[in-house]
mmCIF file with all atom_site columns, C-alpha atoms in Angstrom:
data_model
loop_
_atom_site.group_PDB
_atom_site.id
_atom_site.type_symbol
_atom_site.label_atom_id
_atom_site.label_alt_id
_atom_site.label_comp_id
_atom_site.label_asym_id
_atom_site.label_entity_id
_atom_site.label_seq_id
_atom_site.pdbx_PDB_ins_code
_atom_site.Cartn_x
_atom_site.Cartn_y
_atom_site.Cartn_z
_atom_site.occupancy
_atom_site.B_iso_or_equiv
_atom_site.pdbx_formal_charge
_atom_site.auth_seq_id
_atom_site.auth_comp_id
_atom_site.auth_asym_id
_atom_site.auth_atom_id
_atom_site.pdbx_PDB_model_num
ATOM 1   C CA . MET F 1 1   ? -33.615 -60.371  56.245 1.00 33.00 ? 1   MET F CA 1
ATOM 2   C CA . LEU F 1 2   ? -32.037 -63.732  56.801 1.00 32.00 ? 2   LEU F CA 1
ATOM 3   C CA . ALA F 1 3   ? -28.704 -63.444  55.700 1.00 37.00 ? 3   ALA F CA 1
ATOM 4   C CA . LEU F 1 4   ? -27.012 -67.569  54.918 1.00 34.00 ? 4   LEU F CA 1
ATOM 5   C CA . CYS F 1 5   ? -23.529 -67.809  55.328 1.00 37.00 ? 5   CYS F CA 1
ATOM 6   C CA . LEU F 1 6   ? -22.698 -70.571  53.456 1.00 35.00 ? 6   LEU F CA 1
ATOM 7   C CA . ALA F 1 7   ? -18.717 -70.983  53.145 1.00 36.00 ? 7   ALA F CA 1
ATOM 8   C CA . CYS F 1 8   ? -18.887 -69.012  56.841 1.00 36.00 ? 8   CYS F CA 1
ATOM 9   C CA . PRO F 1 9   ? -15.848 -71.245  58.754 1.00 35.00 ? 9   PRO F CA 1
ATOM 10  C CA . ALA F 1 10  ? -16.195 -73.124  62.143 1.00 36.00 ? 10  ALA F CA 1
ATOM 11  C CA . ALA F 1 11  ? -15.140 -72.394  65.097 1.00 36.00 ? 11  ALA F CA 1
ATOM 12  C CA . ARG F 1 12  ? -11.248 -73.859  65.453 1.00 47.00 ? 12  ARG F CA 1
ATOM 13  C CA . GLY F 1 13  ? -11.032 -76.488  67.381 1.00 73.00 ? 13  GLY F CA 1
ATOM 14  C CA . GLN F 1 14  ? -7.970  -77.691  69.161 1.00 89.00 ? 14  GLN F CA 1
ATOM 15  C CA . THR F 1 15  ? -5.307  -79.892  67.750 1.00 93.00 ? 15  THR F CA 1
ATOM 16  C CA . LEU F 1 16  ? -3.264  -81.731  70.473 1.00 95.00 ? 16  LEU F CA 1
ATOM 17  C CA . ILE F 1 17  ? -0.575  -80.423  68.477 1.00 93.00 ? 17  ILE F CA 1
ATOM 18  C CA . SER F 1 18  ? -0.563  -77.518  66.971 1.00 91.00 ? 18  SER F CA 1
ATOM 19  C CA . ASP F 1 19  ? 3.057   -77.051  65.965 1.00 92.00 ? 19  ASP F CA 1
ATOM 20  C CA . VAL F 1 20  ? 5.583   -79.665  65.676 1.00 91.00 ? 20  VAL F CA 1
ATOM 21  C CA . GLY F 1 21  ? 8.415   -77.541  66.149 1.00 88.00 ? 21  GLY F CA 1
ATOM 22  C CA . THR F 1 22  ? 12.002  -78.944  64.594 1.00 87.00 ? 22  THR F CA 1
ATOM 23  C CA . GLY F 1 23  ? 12.870  -82.847  64.801 1.00 87.00 ? 23  GLY F CA 1
ATOM 24  C CA . THR F 1 24  ? 14.690  -85.424  63.623 1.00 90.00 ? 24  THR F CA 1
ATOM 25  C CA . PRO F 1 25  ? 13.049  -87.854  61.085 1.00 93.00 ? 25  PRO F CA 1
ATOM 26  C CA . ASP F 1 26  ? 13.347  -91.317  61.274 1.00 92.00 ? 26  ASP F CA 1
ATOM 27  C CA . ASP F 1 27  ? 12.518  -93.999  59.063 1.00 93.00 ? 27  ASP F CA 1
ATOM 28  C CA . THR F 1 28  ? 14.077  -96.343  60.656 1.00 92.00 ? 28  THR F CA 1
ATOM 29  C CA . VAL F 1 29  ? 11.571  -97.647  63.599 1.00 88.00 ? 29  VAL F CA 1
ATOM 30  C CA . TYR F 1 30  ? 9.001   -100.082 63.938 1.00 90.00 ? 30  TYR F CA 1
ATOM 31  C CA . GLY F 1 31  ? 6.231   -100.658 66.244 1.00 90.00 ? 31  GLY F CA 1
ATOM 32  C CA . ILE F 1 32  ? 3.578   -97.945  68.093 1.00 91.00 ? 32  ILE F CA 1
ATOM 33  C CA . TYR F 1 33  ? 5.075   -94.701  68.462 1.00 92.00 ? 33  TYR F CA 1
ATOM 34  C CA . GLY F 1 34  ? 2.737   -91.726  70.411 1.00 91.00 ? 34  GLY F CA 1
ATOM 35  C CA . LEU F 1 35  ? 2.512   -89.731  73.915 1.00 90.00 ? 35  LEU F CA 1
ATOM 36  C CA . VAL F 1 36  ? 0.923   -89.618  76.884 1.00 91.00 ? 36  VAL F CA 1
ATOM 37  C CA . PHE F 1 37  ? -1.011  -86.700  78.431 1.00 92.00 ? 37  PHE F CA 1
ATOM 38  C CA . TYR F 1 38  ? -4.126  -85.738  80.930 1.00 93.00 ? 38  TYR F CA 1
ATOM 39  C CA . SER F 1 39  ? -6.544  -83.303  79.466 1.00 93.00 ? 39  SER F CA 1
ATOM 40  C CA . THR F 1 40  ? -7.271  -80.580  82.245 1.00 94.00 ? 40  THR F CA 1
ATOM 41  C CA . ILE F 1 41  ? -10.939 -80.460  80.867 1.00 93.00 ? 41  ILE F CA 1
ATOM 42  C CA . ASP F 1 42  ? -13.428 -83.158  79.394 1.00 96.00 ? 42  ASP F CA 1
ATOM 43  C CA . ILE F 1 43  ? -13.013 -83.063  76.085 1.00 95.00 ? 43  ILE F CA 1
ATOM 44  C CA . THR F 1 44  ? -14.674 -84.848  72.666 1.00 96.00 ? 44  THR F CA 1
ATOM 45  C CA . VAL F 1 45  ? -12.086 -86.088  69.652 1.00 97.00 ? 45  VAL F CA 1
ATOM 46  C CA . ARG F 1 46  ? -13.557 -85.787  66.732 1.00 97.00 ? 46  ARG F CA 1
ATOM 47  C CA . SER F 1 47  ? -10.905 -86.265  64.221 1.00 97.00 ? 47  SER F CA 1
ATOM 48  C CA . VAL F 1 48  ? -6.824  -88.146  63.603 1.00 98.00 ? 48  VAL F CA 1
ATOM 49  C CA . GLY F 1 49  ? -3.922  -87.279  61.550 1.00 98.00 ? 49  GLY F CA 1
ATOM 50  C CA . PHE F 1 50  ? -0.867  -89.377  60.696 1.00 97.00 ? 50  PHE F CA 1
ATOM 51  C CA . TYR F 1 51  ? 2.427   -86.820  60.419 1.00 96.00 ? 51  TYR F CA 1
ATOM 52  C CA . ASP F 1 52  ? 3.249   -86.241  55.830 1.00 97.00 ? 52  ASP F CA 1
ATOM 53  C CA . LEU F 1 53  ? 7.013   -85.174  56.475 1.00 95.00 ? 53  LEU F CA 1
ATOM 54  C CA . GLY F 1 54  ? 7.181   -82.792  52.931 1.00 94.00 ? 54  GLY F CA 1
ATOM 55  C CA . GLY F 1 55  ? 3.011   -83.052  52.151 1.00 95.00 ? 55  GLY F CA 1
ATOM 56  C CA . ASP F 1 56  ? 3.676   -85.585  49.753 1.00 95.00 ? 56  ASP F CA 1
ATOM 57  C CA . GLY F 1 57  ? 0.907   -88.187  50.168 1.00 97.00 ? 57  GLY F CA 1
ATOM 58  C CA . LEU F 1 58  ? 1.533   -91.256  52.973 1.00 97.00 ? 58  LEU F CA 1
ATOM 59  C CA . VAL F 1 59  ? 3.325   -94.607  51.462 1.00 96.00 ? 59  VAL F CA 1
ATOM 60  C CA . ASP F 1 60  ? 1.438   -96.517  53.849 1.00 96.00 ? 60  ASP F CA 1
ATOM 61  C CA . ALA F 1 61  ? -2.150  -96.927  55.782 1.00 96.00 ? 61  ALA F CA 1
ATOM 62  C CA . HIS F 1 62  ? -1.033  -96.150  59.672 1.00 96.00 ? 62  HIS F CA 1
ATOM 63  C CA . ARG F 1 63  ? -3.317  -97.172  62.260 1.00 94.00 ? 63  ARG F CA 1
ATOM 64  C CA . VAL F 1 64  ? -4.106  -94.416  65.422 1.00 96.00 ? 64  VAL F CA 1
ATOM 65  C CA . GLY F 1 65  ? -5.348  -96.123  68.752 1.00 93.00 ? 65  GLY F CA 1
ATOM 66  C CA . PHE F 1 66  ? -6.010  -94.619  72.156 1.00 94.00 ? 66  PHE F CA 1
ATOM 67  C CA . GLY F 1 67  ? -5.267  -96.540  75.616 1.00 90.00 ? 67  GLY F CA 1
ATOM 68  C CA . SER F 1 68  ? -5.228  -95.946  78.836 1.00 88.00 ? 68  SER F CA 1
ATOM 69  C CA . GLY F 1 69  ? -2.342  -94.334  80.083 1.00 87.00 ? 69  GLY F CA 1
ATOM 70  C CA . SER F 1 70  ? -0.984  -96.809  82.372 1.00 80.00 ? 70  SER F CA 1
ATOM 71  C CA . GLY F 1 71  ? -1.536  -99.805  79.661 1.00 75.00 ? 71  GLY F CA 1
ATOM 72  C CA . GLY F 1 72  ? -3.323  -101.565 81.955 1.00 72.00 ? 72  GLY F CA 1
ATOM 73  C CA . ASP F 1 73  ? -5.583  -101.969 79.740 1.00 76.00 ? 73  ASP F CA 1
ATOM 74  C CA . ILE F 1 74  ? -6.561  -103.454 76.159 1.00 76.00 ? 74  ILE F CA 1
ATOM 75  C CA . TRP F 1 75  ? -4.788  -101.879 73.314 1.00 84.00 ? 75  TRP F CA 1
ATOM 76  C CA . PRO F 1 76  ? -6.564  -100.300 71.540 1.00 89.00 ? 76  PRO F CA 1
ATOM 77  C CA . PHE F 1 77  ? -9.637  -99.166  72.973 1.00 89.00 ? 77  PHE F CA 1
ATOM 78  C CA . ALA F 1 78  ? -10.760 -97.244  69.829 1.00 92.00 ? 78  ALA F CA 1
ATOM 79  C CA . GLU F 1 79  ? -8.375  -96.596  67.029 1.00 92.00 ? 79  GLU F CA 1
ATOM 80  C CA . ALA F 1 80  ? -8.864  -95.457  63.255 1.00 95.00 ? 80  ALA F CA 1
ATOM 81  C CA . THR F 1 81  ? -6.377  -95.926  60.300 1.00 96.00 ? 81  THR F CA 1
ATOM 82  C CA . ILE F 1 82  ? -5.287  -92.946  58.316 1.00 97.00 ? 82  ILE F CA 1
ATOM 83  C CA . PRO F 1 83  ? -5.162  -94.232  54.307 1.00 97.00 ? 83  PRO F CA 1
ATOM 84  C CA . ASP F 1 84  ? -1.957  -93.799  52.007 1.00 97.00 ? 84  ASP F CA 1
ATOM 85  C CA . GLY F 1 85  ? -1.369  -91.366  49.640 1.00 97.00 ? 85  GLY F CA 1
ATOM 86  C CA . THR F 1 86  ? -3.030  -88.261  49.692 1.00 96.00 ? 86  THR F CA 1
ATOM 87  C CA . THR F 1 87  ? -6.832  -89.112  49.941 1.00 95.00 ? 87  THR F CA 1
ATOM 88  C CA . ALA F 1 88  ? -6.813  -87.314  53.517 1.00 97.00 ? 88  ALA F CA 1
ATOM 89  C CA . ALA F 1 89  ? -6.836  -84.207  54.088 1.00 97.00 ? 89  ALA F CA 1
ATOM 90  C CA . LEU F 1 90  ? -3.634  -82.648  55.118 1.00 97.00 ? 90  LEU F CA 1
ATOM 91  C CA . VAL F 1 91  ? -3.643  -79.465  57.900 1.00 95.00 ? 91  VAL F CA 1
ATOM 92  C CA . ASP F 1 92  ? -0.939  -78.635  59.175 1.00 94.00 ? 92  ASP F CA 1
ATOM 93  C CA . GLY F 1 93  ? 2.082   -81.055  58.132 1.00 95.00 ? 93  GLY F CA 1
ATOM 94  C CA . PHE F 1 94  ? -0.877  -83.908  59.165 1.00 97.00 ? 94  PHE F CA 1
ATOM 95  C CA . ARG F 1 95  ? -3.471  -86.341  57.138 1.00 98.00 ? 95  ARG F CA 1
ATOM 96  C CA . TRP F 1 96  ? -6.498  -86.045  58.805 1.00 98.00 ? 96  TRP F CA 1
ATOM 97  C CA . ILE F 1 97  ? -9.866  -88.218  59.127 1.00 97.00 ? 97  ILE F CA 1
ATOM 98  C CA . ASN F 1 98  ? -12.745 -87.701  60.229 1.00 97.00 ? 98  ASN F CA 1
ATOM 99  C CA . LEU F 1 99  ? -13.730 -90.265  63.317 1.00 96.00 ? 99  LEU F CA 1
ATOM 100 C CA . SER F 1 100 ? -16.935 -91.963  62.298 1.00 93.00 ? 100 SER F CA 1
ATOM 101 C CA . THR F 1 101 ? -18.240 -92.134  66.574 1.00 94.00 ? 101 THR F CA 1
ATOM 102 C CA . PRO F 1 102 ? -16.139 -89.100  67.859 1.00 96.00 ? 102 PRO F CA 1
ATOM 103 C CA . ILE F 1 103 ? -14.338 -90.510  71.888 1.00 96.00 ? 103 ILE F CA 1
ATOM 104 C CA . GLU F 1 104 ? -15.088 -89.018  74.822 1.00 96.00 ? 104 GLU F CA 1
ATOM 105 C CA . LEU F 1 105 ? -11.935 -88.051  77.103 1.00 96.00 ? 105 LEU F CA 1
ATOM 106 C CA . VAL F 1 106 ? -12.347 -87.732  80.628 1.00 96.00 ? 106 VAL F CA 1
ATOM 107 C CA . ALA F 1 107 ? -10.972 -84.694  82.252 1.00 96.00 ? 107 ALA F CA 1
ATOM 108 C CA . ASN F 1 108 ? -7.887  -85.224  84.496 1.00 95.00 ? 108 ASN F CA 1
ATOM 109 C CA . THR F 1 109 ? -7.230  -88.924  83.372 1.00 94.00 ? 109 THR F CA 1
ATOM 110 C CA . TYR F 1 110 ? -4.230  -90.113  81.178 1.00 93.00 ? 110 TYR F CA 1
ATOM 111 C CA . TYR F 1 111 ? -4.435  -91.801  78.217 1.00 94.00 ? 111 TYR F CA 1
ATOM 112 C CA . THR F 1 112 ? -1.991  -92.957  75.614 1.00 92.00 ? 112 THR F CA 1
ATOM 113 C CA . VAL F 1 113 ? -2.265  -91.584  71.740 1.00 94.00 ? 113 VAL F CA 1
ATOM 114 C CA . ALA F 1 114 ? -0.544  -93.322  69.371 1.00 93.00 ? 114 ALA F CA 1
ATOM 115 C CA . GLY F 1 115 ? 0.122   -94.969  66.151 1.00 94.00 ? 115 GLY F CA 1
ATOM 116 C CA . GLU F 1 116 ? 1.265   -97.759  63.821 1.00 93.00 ? 116 GLU F CA 1
ATOM 117 C CA . MET F 1 117 ? 5.413   -96.860  62.774 1.00 93.00 ? 117 MET F CA 1
ATOM 118 C CA . LEU F 1 118 ? 6.785   -99.006  59.814 1.00 92.00 ? 118 LEU F CA 1
ATOM 119 C CA . PHE F 1 119 ? 10.323  -99.465  59.256 1.00 91.00 ? 119 PHE F CA 1
ATOM 120 C CA . GLY F 1 120 ? 11.357  -97.672  55.889 1.00 90.00 ? 120 GLY F CA 1
ATOM 121 C CA . SER F 1 121 ? 8.274   -96.520  55.316 1.00 93.00 ? 121 SER F CA 1
ATOM 122 C CA . ASP F 1 122 ? 6.916   -92.817  56.644 1.00 96.00 ? 122 ASP F CA 1
ATOM 123 C CA . PRO F 1 123 ? 9.009   -90.797  58.637 1.00 95.00 ? 123 PRO F CA 1
ATOM 124 C CA . MET F 1 124 ? 8.028   -89.412  62.543 1.00 94.00 ? 124 MET F CA 1
ATOM 125 C CA . LEU F 1 125 ? 9.986   -86.369  63.892 1.00 92.00 ? 125 LEU F CA 1
ATOM 126 C CA . THR F 1 126 ? 11.709  -87.469  67.563 1.00 88.00 ? 126 THR F CA 1
ATOM 127 C CA . ASN F 1 127 ? 11.544  -84.153  69.237 1.00 82.00 ? 127 ASN F CA 1
ATOM 128 C CA . ASN F 1 128 ? 13.894  -83.737  71.988 1.00 76.00 ? 128 ASN F CA 1
ATOM 129 C CA . SER F 1 129 ? 14.475  -79.694  72.043 1.00 74.00 ? 129 SER F CA 1
ATOM 130 C CA . SER F 1 130 ? 10.667  -78.928  73.721 1.00 79.00 ? 130 SER F CA 1
ATOM 131 C CA . ASP F 1 131 ? 10.262  -76.208  71.349 1.00 85.00 ? 131 ASP F CA 1
ATOM 132 C CA . TYR F 1 132 ? 6.630   -77.911  69.834 1.00 88.00 ? 132 TYR F CA 1
ATOM 133 C CA . THR F 1 133 ? 3.636   -76.430  71.319 1.00 90.00 ? 133 THR F CA 1
ATOM 134 C CA . LEU F 1 134 ? 0.735   -78.339  72.522 1.00 91.00 ? 134 LEU F CA 1
ATOM 135 C CA . ALA F 1 135 ? -3.164  -77.688  72.801 1.00 93.00 ? 135 ALA F CA 1
ATOM 136 C CA . ASP F 1 136 ? -4.019  -75.280  75.675 1.00 90.00 ? 136 ASP F CA 1
ATOM 137 C CA . TYR F 1 137 ? -6.140  -78.420  77.290 1.00 89.00 ? 137 TYR F CA 1
ATOM 138 C CA . VAL F 1 138 ? -2.901  -80.594  77.861 1.00 90.00 ? 138 VAL F CA 1
ATOM 139 C CA . GLY F 1 139 ? -1.644  -80.956  80.992 1.00 86.00 ? 139 GLY F CA 1
ATOM 140 C CA . VAL F 1 140 ? 1.190   -82.669  81.225 1.00 81.00 ? 140 VAL F CA 1
ATOM 141 C CA . SER F 1 141 ? 3.017   -85.215  78.227 1.00 80.00 ? 141 SER F CA 1
ATOM 142 C CA . ALA F 1 142 ? 5.921   -87.087  77.437 1.00 83.00 ? 142 ALA F CA 1
ATOM 143 C CA . GLY F 1 143 ? 6.242   -89.272  74.742 1.00 87.00 ? 143 GLY F CA 1
ATOM 144 C CA . ARG F 1 144 ? 5.914   -93.454  74.865 1.00 87.00 ? 144 ARG F CA 1
ATOM 145 C CA . TYR F 1 145 ? 7.390   -95.907  72.481 1.00 85.00 ? 145 TYR F CA 1
ATOM 146 C CA . ASN F 1 146 ? 6.997   -99.973  71.801 1.00 85.00 ? 146 ASN F CA 1
ATOM 147 C CA . TYR F 1 147 ? 10.005  -100.772 69.450 1.00 84.00 ? 147 TYR F CA 1
ATOM 148 C CA . GLY F 1 148 ? 9.688   -103.715 67.248 1.00 82.00 ? 148 GLY F CA 1
ATOM 149 C CA . ILE F 1 149 ? 6.075   -105.059 68.039 1.00 82.00 ? 149 ILE F CA 1
ATOM 150 C CA . THR F 1 150 ? 2.789   -105.463 65.732 1.00 80.00 ? 150 THR F CA 1
ATOM 151 C CA . TRP F 1 151 ? -0.621  -103.898 66.756 1.00 81.00 ? 151 TRP F CA 1
ATOM 152 C CA . THR F 1 152 ? -1.816  -106.866 68.113 1.00 73.00 ? 152 THR F CA 1
ATOM 153 C CA . ASP F 1 153 ? 0.794   -108.462 70.070 1.00 57.00 ? 153 ASP F CA 1
ATOM 154 C CA . GLY F 1 154 ? 1.251   -109.296 73.203 1.00 55.00 ? 154 GLY F CA 1
ATOM 155 C CA . SER F 1 155 ? -1.096  -108.830 76.386 1.00 57.00 ? 155 SER F CA 1
ATOM 156 C CA . PRO F 1 156 ? -2.505  -105.399 76.524 1.00 61.00 ? 156 PRO F CA 1
ATOM 157 C CA . SER F 1 157 ? 0.501   -104.237 78.128 1.00 64.00 ? 157 SER F CA 1
ATOM 158 C CA . THR F 1 158 ? 2.708   -105.180 76.129 1.00 68.00 ? 158 THR F CA 1
ATOM 159 C CA . ASN F 1 159 ? 0.690   -103.703 73.794 1.00 72.00 ? 159 ASN F CA 1
ATOM 160 C CA . ASN F 1 160 ? 0.578   -100.226 74.867 1.00 76.00 ? 160 ASN F CA 1
ATOM 161 C CA . PRO F 1 161 ? 3.511   -98.053  74.675 1.00 79.00 ? 161 PRO F CA 1
ATOM 162 C CA . SER F 1 162 ? 2.614   -95.689  77.847 1.00 74.00 ? 162 SER F CA 1
ATOM 163 C CA . THR F 1 163 ? 6.178   -97.572  79.650 1.00 67.00 ? 163 THR F CA 1
ATOM 164 C CA . GLN F 1 164 ? 9.025   -96.731  77.372 1.00 71.00 ? 164 GLN F CA 1
ATOM 165 C CA . THR F 1 165 ? 9.604   -93.412  77.580 1.00 72.00 ? 165 THR F CA 1
ATOM 166 C CA . LEU F 1 166 ? 11.437  -90.306  75.732 1.00 71.00 ? 166 LEU F CA 1
ATOM 167 C CA . THR F 1 167 ? 12.017  -87.126  77.086 1.00 72.00 ? 167 THR F CA 1
ATOM 168 C CA . GLY F 1 168 ? 10.718  -85.067  74.505 1.00 78.00 ? 168 GLY F CA 1
ATOM 169 C CA . ILE F 1 169 ? 7.884   -86.913  72.588 1.00 84.00 ? 169 ILE F CA 1
ATOM 170 C CA . PHE F 1 170 ? 7.356   -88.162  69.091 1.00 88.00 ? 170 PHE F CA 1
ATOM 171 C CA . VAL F 1 171 ? 5.362   -86.587  66.068 1.00 92.00 ? 171 VAL F CA 1
ATOM 172 C CA . ALA F 1 172 ? 3.504   -89.356  64.283 1.00 94.00 ? 172 ALA F CA 1
ATOM 173 C CA . VAL F 1 173 ? 0.277   -88.977  65.901 1.00 96.00 ? 173 VAL F CA 1
ATOM 174 C CA . ASN F 1 174 ? -2.648  -86.069  66.736 1.00 97.00 ? 174 ASN F CA 1
ATOM 175 C CA . PHE F 1 175 ? -6.093  -85.614  67.559 1.00 97.00 ? 175 PHE F CA 1
ATOM 176 C CA . SER F 1 176 ? -8.465  -82.086  67.572 1.00 97.00 ? 176 SER F CA 1
ATOM 177 C CA . THR F 1 177 ? -11.394 -81.735  68.476 1.00 96.00 ? 177 THR F CA 1
ATOM 178 C CA . GLU F 1 178 ? -12.937 -79.992  65.136 1.00 95.00 ? 178 GLU F CA 1
ATOM 179 C CA . SER F 1 179 ? -13.410 -82.611  62.515 1.00 96.00 ? 179 SER F CA 1
ATOM 180 C CA . LEU F 1 180 ? -10.499 -81.914  60.383 1.00 95.00 ? 180 LEU F CA 1
ATOM 181 C CA . GLY F 1 181 ? -11.345 -84.484  58.078 1.00 95.00 ? 181 GLY F CA 1
ATOM 182 C CA . SER F 1 182 ? -12.484 -83.902  54.229 1.00 81.00 ? 182 SER F CA 1
ATOM 183 C CA . ASN F 1 183 ? -14.599 -87.022  54.697 1.00 72.00 ? 183 ASN F CA 1
ATOM 184 C CA . THR F 1 184 ? -17.080 -85.344  56.394 1.00 48.00 ? 184 THR F CA 1
ATOM 185 C CA . VAL F 1 185 ? -21.124 -85.856  55.247 1.00 40.00 ? 185 VAL F CA 1
ATOM 186 C CA . PRO F 1 186 ? -22.999 -82.536  55.734 1.00 42.00 ? 186 PRO F CA 1
ATOM 187 C CA . GLU F 1 187 ? -25.456 -81.958  58.567 1.00 39.00 ? 187 GLU F CA 1
ATOM 188 C CA . PRO F 1 188 ? -29.251 -81.812  58.242 1.00 37.00 ? 188 PRO F CA 1
ATOM 189 C CA . SER F 1 189 ? -28.856 -77.868  58.914 1.00 35.00 ? 189 SER F CA 1
ATOM 190 C CA . THR F 1 190 ? -26.654 -77.724  56.234 1.00 34.00 ? 190 THR F CA 1
ATOM 191 C CA . TYR F 1 191 ? -28.514 -79.438  54.032 1.00 33.00 ? 191 TYR F CA 1
ATOM 192 C CA . ALA F 1 192 ? -31.587 -77.145  54.821 1.00 37.00 ? 192 ALA F CA 1
ATOM 193 C CA . ALA F 1 193 ? -29.770 -74.225  54.284 1.00 39.00 ? 193 ALA F CA 1
ATOM 194 C CA . PHE F 1 194 ? -28.625 -75.925  50.284 1.00 35.00 ? 194 PHE F CA 1
ATOM 195 C CA . ALA F 1 195 ? -32.245 -76.696  49.821 1.00 38.00 ? 195 ALA F CA 1
ATOM 196 C CA . GLY F 1 196 ? -33.616 -73.018  50.817 1.00 43.00 ? 196 GLY F CA 1
ATOM 197 C CA . VAL F 1 197 ? -30.565 -71.052  47.939 1.00 37.00 ? 197 VAL F CA 1
ATOM 198 C CA . ALA F 1 198 ? -32.347 -73.421  46.257 1.00 41.00 ? 198 ALA F CA 1
ATOM 199 C CA . ALA F 1 199 ? -35.846 -73.046  46.636 1.00 41.00 ? 199 ALA F CA 1
ATOM 200 C CA . LEU F 1 200 ? -35.213 -69.243  46.125 1.00 37.00 ? 200 LEU F CA 1
ATOM 201 C CA . LEU F 1 201 ? -33.302 -70.118  42.304 1.00 38.00 ? 201 LEU F CA 1
ATOM 202 C CA . PHE F 1 202 ? -35.918 -71.997  41.185 1.00 38.00 ? 202 PHE F CA 1
ATOM 203 C CA . CYS F 1 203 ? -38.378 -69.093  42.193 1.00 42.00 ? 203 CYS F CA 1
ATOM 204 C CA . GLY F 1 204 ? -36.502 -66.263  41.040 1.00 47.00 ? 204 GLY F CA 1
ATOM 205 C CA . TRP F 1 205 ? -36.261 -68.640  37.502 1.00 41.00 ? 205 TRP F CA 1
ATOM 206 C CA . ARG F 1 206 ? -40.246 -69.387  37.686 1.00 43.00 ? 206 ARG F CA 1
ATOM 207 C CA . ARG F 1 207 ? -40.836 -65.720  37.628 1.00 44.00 ? 207 ARG F CA 1
ATOM 208 C CA . ARG F 1 208 ? -38.496 -65.311  34.598 1.00 45.00 ? 208 ARG F CA 1
ATOM 209 C CA . ARG F 1 209 ? -40.179 -67.673  33.120 1.00 45.00 ? 209 ARG F CA 1
ATOM 210 C CA . ILE F 1 210 ? -43.864 -66.536  33.240 1.00 46.00 ? 210 ILE F CA 1
ATOM 211 C CA . ARG F 1 211 ? -42.626 -62.798  32.299 1.00 49.00 ? 211 ARG F CA 1
#
């Protein structure tokens, strides 16, 4: 007998920042803030998140971008916008959206992931205590920022916040190898499962009607 489990959870992926630890909230900055990292394996980024202190919704929409770890490329080579309010899914302190096109990151290559910070808006956490937890596949990470610059100003080396360092990390943006957002379109296999259940229910209803 074939058993259908429509509510069974999918295998859990890994988020870059799995535990934010303790940190100091800061909403007095303006610029691009994030971190430089490399992965020990090839990974596929399927969703991105922005930190929502208190979980009560974002005051503003924030862009999240990916660039090289050296700052020598166009910033960013991929980006997405986390909407304001509570529309985006709240998971582990971050507001998440799924990417329409997943991002492929190559093993042992340095990348920057950073977000747009707006003065007096949604605070990030500055964590210098190293009590945060990163994904198993992350080899090295360090906070990076570019204070006082807008998302599109300057040359590529000016845009990419990979050169100004922090001892700890900035808890502002996050990404996951799992689709954590609430904007997921069901896969064709999911549609097929629902269709099969609907057909069984319809057949049962027909039998009862005939009797």
